[in-house]
């Protein structure tokens, strides 16, 4: 039976636990840690998992240890643990490289770097995963399966993690910004904010669902709603002339560069 420890039952830790339990993973095989006892009690009551504030105790016998504390706390946390060879450590921290993570554990300890994104909180995450040098293919496959309880997973090389930050880690914020801007534009056209928000929210959700469910690429989907000489073509021309495409190239570059600096 696979045993899981989640160190740090905050937003991301809870999202993972929630997904695992919903996917049928036995609560008896999950232990979650927090320093605050009240938070542990809350998670215990909601998901039936066991909780403790003792990280060392939590990792004893765990096959997979998910590190879900803030990035600045991960290295100190790892250095304070005495892992057995059976545990695979999975960092969910933005920015921390595999080199930094592997240097904080005894040589030969399997370490995996994962970058989740916030839609994971609603079971629709996009996580990227880079396995460290001591991780077997079977361990990688098992972690992919566990993370699939909260969304999709792409296995990539550690060197591609900065680019991934630009396309999934930080990217939900771009779409929220686009929604915000379109709602403001609707208000400027005379719609109430509530009405504009409803229209934009459902349109973003519907467009995302078409992208994931139709099997078609975005170019085809966009062309399909663009009649020659029509309203959509007029709007798209404005977006292109305003430099939307170039803005995304520059934004992705800035994000990847910042991710590299932080790492
Ligand atoms: N790529 C992304 O978009 C993305 C998005 C979200 C999160 N993340 C990553 O996910 C990680 C978690 O983020 P989060 O938003 O879930 O943070 P969070 O809500 O602050 O959760 C962190 C949890 O860790 C607990 N904790 C702190 N120190 C601990 C320790 N020494 N031992 C045990 N528990 C401890 C805290 O509770 P107590 O204070 O009670 O201990 C808290 O519940 C971060 O590393 C972040 O970079 C990435």
XYZ file of N, CA, C and O in Angstrom, residues 101-173:
292
model
N 17.622 21.421 -4.423
C 16.855 20.452 -3.624
C 17.715 19.232 -3.304
O 17.749 18.752 -2.159
N 18.427 18.735 -4.325
C 19.241 17.526 -4.116
C 20.399 17.788 -3.149
O 20.828 16.892 -2.427
N 20.884 19.044 -3.129
C 21.986 19.376 -2.211
C 21.525 19.394 -0.749
O 22.340 19.336 0.165
N 20.203 19.473 -0.538
C 19.686 19.575 0.830
C 19.328 18.221 1.445
O 18.899 18.154 2.594
N 19.488 17.135 0.655
C 19.153 15.795 1.176
C 20.375 14.877 1.033
O 21.276 15.173 0.238
N 20.416 13.775 1.777
C 21.549 12.859 1.628
C 21.664 12.364 0.184
O 20.646 12.176 -0.491
N 22.901 12.170 -0.272
C 23.137 11.735 -1.655
C 22.350 10.462 -1.971
O 22.283 9.551 -1.129
N 21.741 10.431 -3.140
C 20.997 9.235 -3.546
C 19.521 9.297 -3.186
O 18.758 8.400 -3.554
N 19.109 10.341 -2.464
C 17.683 10.464 -2.123
C 16.913 10.910 -3.373
O 17.279 11.898 -4.005
N 15.858 10.177 -3.732
C 15.089 10.599 -4.914
C 14.312 11.889 -4.661
O 13.571 11.989 -3.678
N 14.515 12.863 -5.553
C 13.841 14.157 -5.429
C 13.183 14.511 -6.767
O 13.796 14.343 -7.821
N 11.964 14.994 -6.704
C 11.243 15.420 -7.909
C 10.827 16.872 -7.713
O 10.395 17.255 -6.620
N 10.993 17.652 -8.777
C 10.547 19.049 -8.717
C 9.238 19.190 -9.487
O 9.157 18.784 -10.649
N 8.247 19.759 -8.819
C 6.956 19.962 -9.479
C 6.592 21.435 -9.428
O 6.800 22.101 -8.423
N 6.086 21.952 -10.537
C 5.499 23.291 -10.519
C 4.009 23.152 -10.780
O 3.592 22.799 -11.887
N 3.208 23.374 -9.719
C 1.758 23.312 -9.923
C 1.255 24.664 -10.405
O 2.052 25.586 -10.579
N -0.020 24.799 -10.691
C -0.588 26.140 -10.828
C -1.898 26.188 -10.056
O -2.428 25.152 -9.636
N -2.415 27.395 -9.832
C -3.530 27.516 -8.885
C -4.834 26.838 -9.326
O -5.605 26.457 -8.448
N -5.123 26.636 -10.615
C -6.350 25.890 -10.941
C -6.378 24.474 -10.334
O -7.426 23.817 -10.308
N -5.241 24.044 -9.827
C -5.189 22.786 -9.069
C -6.183 22.822 -7.899
O -6.710 21.800 -7.479
N -6.444 24.035 -7.394
C -7.357 24.175 -6.255
C -8.779 23.768 -6.630
O -9.585 23.472 -5.756
N -9.101 23.771 -7.926
C -10.434 23.319 -8.360
C -10.324 22.048 -9.209
O -11.193 21.736 -10.017
N -9.215 21.319 -9.018
C -9.038 20.033 -9.710
C -8.693 20.167 -11.181
O -8.767 19.195 -11.929
N -8.321 21.379 -11.625
C -8.044 21.594 -13.048
C -6.640 22.171 -13.239
O -6.429 23.034 -14.092
N -5.702 21.677 -12.449
C -4.334 22.197 -12.511
C -3.578 21.741 -13.743
O -3.985 20.806 -14.449
N -2.474 22.429 -14.026
C -1.510 21.979 -15.026
C -0.173 21.986 -14.311
O 0.381 23.050 -14.018
N 0.334 20.801 -13.998
C 1.603 20.702 -13.283
C 2.692 20.249 -14.232
O 2.458 19.403 -15.098
N 3.893 20.813 -14.050
C 5.047 20.285 -14.765
C 5.931 19.589 -13.736
O 5.953 19.977 -12.563
N 6.648 18.576 -14.200
C 7.395 17.714 -13.268
C 8.760 17.385 -13.845
O 8.863 16.981 -15.007
N 9.810 17.587 -13.047
C 11.162 17.215 -13.484
C 11.762 16.243 -12.467
O 11.939 16.610 -11.301
N 12.052 15.003 -12.879
C 12.617 14.029 -11.942
C 14.112 14.240 -11.737
O 14.831 14.567 -12.684
N 14.571 14.064 -10.503
C 15.995 14.185 -10.179
C 16.763 12.939 -10.578
O 16.189 11.959 -11.085
N 18.086 12.959 -10.315
C 18.964 11.910 -10.812
C 18.708 10.537 -10.167
O 18.962 9.509 -10.792
N 18.196 10.518 -8.926
C 18.035 9.233 -8.236
C 16.617 8.676 -8.340
O 16.260 7.731 -7.637
N 15.804 9.252 -9.229
C 14.393 8.839 -9.317
C 14.217 7.785 -10.414
O 14.704 7.957 -11.532
N 13.518 6.691 -10.092
C 13.294 5.658 -11.109
C 12.086 6.034 -11.977
O 11.260 6.868 -11.591
N 11.991 5.372 -13.148
C 10.855 5.641 -14.045
C 9.544 5.284 -13.366
O 8.521 5.961 -13.525
N 9.583 4.236 -12.574
C 8.366 3.788 -11.876
C 7.923 4.839 -10.858
O 6.734 5.132 -10.724
N 8.909 5.436 -10.152
C 8.571 6.468 -9.166
C 7.979 7.699 -9.861
O 7.006 8.282 -9.395
N 8.584 8.075 -11.010
C 8.046 9.219 -11.760
C 6.606 8.931 -12.178
O 5.711 9.771 -12.004
N 6.384 7.730 -12.717
C 5.042 7.369 -13.192
C 4.039 7.412 -12.044
O 2.899 7.864 -12.206
N 4.474 6.970 -10.871
C 3.571 6.957 -9.712
C 3.215 8.381 -9.273
O 2.059 8.689 -8.967
N 4.207 9.276 -9.293
C 3.946 10.671 -8.887
C 3.044 11.360 -9.922
O 2.135 12.110 -9.564
N 3.267 11.052 -11.205
C 2.381 11.601 -12.250
C 0.945 11.179 -11.952
O 0.013 11.995 -11.959
N 0.767 9.908 -11.626
C -0.571 9.382 -11.357
C -1.207 10.091 -10.151
O -2.382 10.468 -10.185
N -0.417 10.285 -9.108
C -0.957 10.957 -7.912
C -1.378 12.387 -8.246
O -2.452 12.847 -7.860
N -0.521 13.087 -9.012
C -0.823 14.495 -9.340
C -1.989 14.612 -10.321
O -2.654 15.646 -10.377
N -2.235 13.551 -11.085
C -3.351 13.597 -12.033
C -4.704 13.652 -11.309
O -5.723 13.928 -11.938
N -4.688 13.437 -9.988
C -5.950 13.571 -9.239
C -6.372 15.037 -9.143
O -7.499 15.331 -8.776
N -5.459 15.963 -9.477
C -5.807 17.396 -9.410
C -5.520 18.105 -10.741
O -5.326 19.315 -10.781
N -5.478 17.361 -11.843
C -5.288 18.017 -13.145
C -4.372 17.238 -14.061
O -4.177 16.038 -13.908
N -3.793 17.958 -15.024
C -2.907 17.342 -16.014
C -1.452 17.496 -15.566
O -1.124 18.417 -14.802
N -0.593 16.606 -16.085
C 0.827 16.634 -15.702
C 1.695 16.459 -16.947
O 1.399 15.607 -17.797
N 2.744 17.258 -17.062
C 3.697 17.130 -18.179
C 5.085 16.905 -17.572
O 5.535 17.707 -16.745
N 5.752 15.820 -17.981
C 7.111 15.564 -17.492
C 8.093 16.299 -18.404
O 8.058 16.116 -19.629
N 8.943 17.139 -17.817
C 9.896 17.924 -18.616
C 11.279 17.878 -17.946
O 11.409 17.381 -16.825
N 12.280 18.433 -18.633
C 13.616 18.502 -18.041
C 13.681 19.721 -17.115
O 12.983 20.712 -17.346
N 14.543 19.633 -16.105
C 14.663 20.741 -15.141
C 15.004 22.060 -15.844
O 14.520 23.118 -15.459
N 15.802 21.976 -16.945
C 16.226 23.198 -17.639
C 15.030 23.912 -18.295
O 15.113 25.092 -18.623
N 13.931 23.194 -18.493
C 12.756 23.798 -19.130
C 11.755 24.361 -18.123
O 10.687 24.868 -18.494
N 12.096 24.250 -16.828
C 11.149 24.685 -15.801
C 10.895 26.202 -15.828
O 9.796 26.648 -15.514
N 11.916 26.995 -16.202
C 11.711 28.451 -16.245
C 10.716 28.810 -17.355
O 9.841 29.664 -17.162
N 10.850 28.131 -18.494
C 9.894 28.365 -19.588
C 8.501 27.901 -19.174
O 7.492 28.562 -19.464
N 8.452 26.776 -18.453
C 7.144 26.259 -18.009
C 6.467 27.245 -17.062
O 5.245 27.421 -17.108
N 7.279 27.915 -16.238
C 6.702 28.904 -15.310
C 5.918 29.951 -16.095
O 4.866 30.418 -15.658
N 6.438 30.292 -17.286
C 5.794 31.320 -18.111
C 4.517 30.814 -18.767
O 3.637 31.592 -19.109
N 4.434 29.485 -18.978
C 3.277 28.947 -19.707
C 2.216 28.313 -18.818
O 1.088 28.118 -19.244
N 2.585 27.926 -17.585
C 1.548 27.365 -16.706
C 1.618 27.905 -15.270
O 0.598 28.295 -14.719
N 2.814 27.969 -14.665
C 2.916 28.418 -13.268
C 2.290 29.792 -13.066
O 1.412 29.982 -12.224
N 2.741 30.754 -13.864
C 2.260 32.135 -13.730
C 1.072 32.440 -14.633
O 0.396 33.455 -14.446
N 0.827 31.582 -15.621
C -0.124 31.913 -16.684
C -1.572 32.135 -16.238
O -2.273 32.946 -16.859
N -2.066 31.466 -15.164
C -3.454 31.781 -14.785
C -3.655 33.286 -14.565
O -4.703 33.828 -14.928
N -2.628 33.964 -14.051
C -2.758 35.414 -13.811
C -2.984 36.184 -15.116
O -3.713 37.177 -15.132
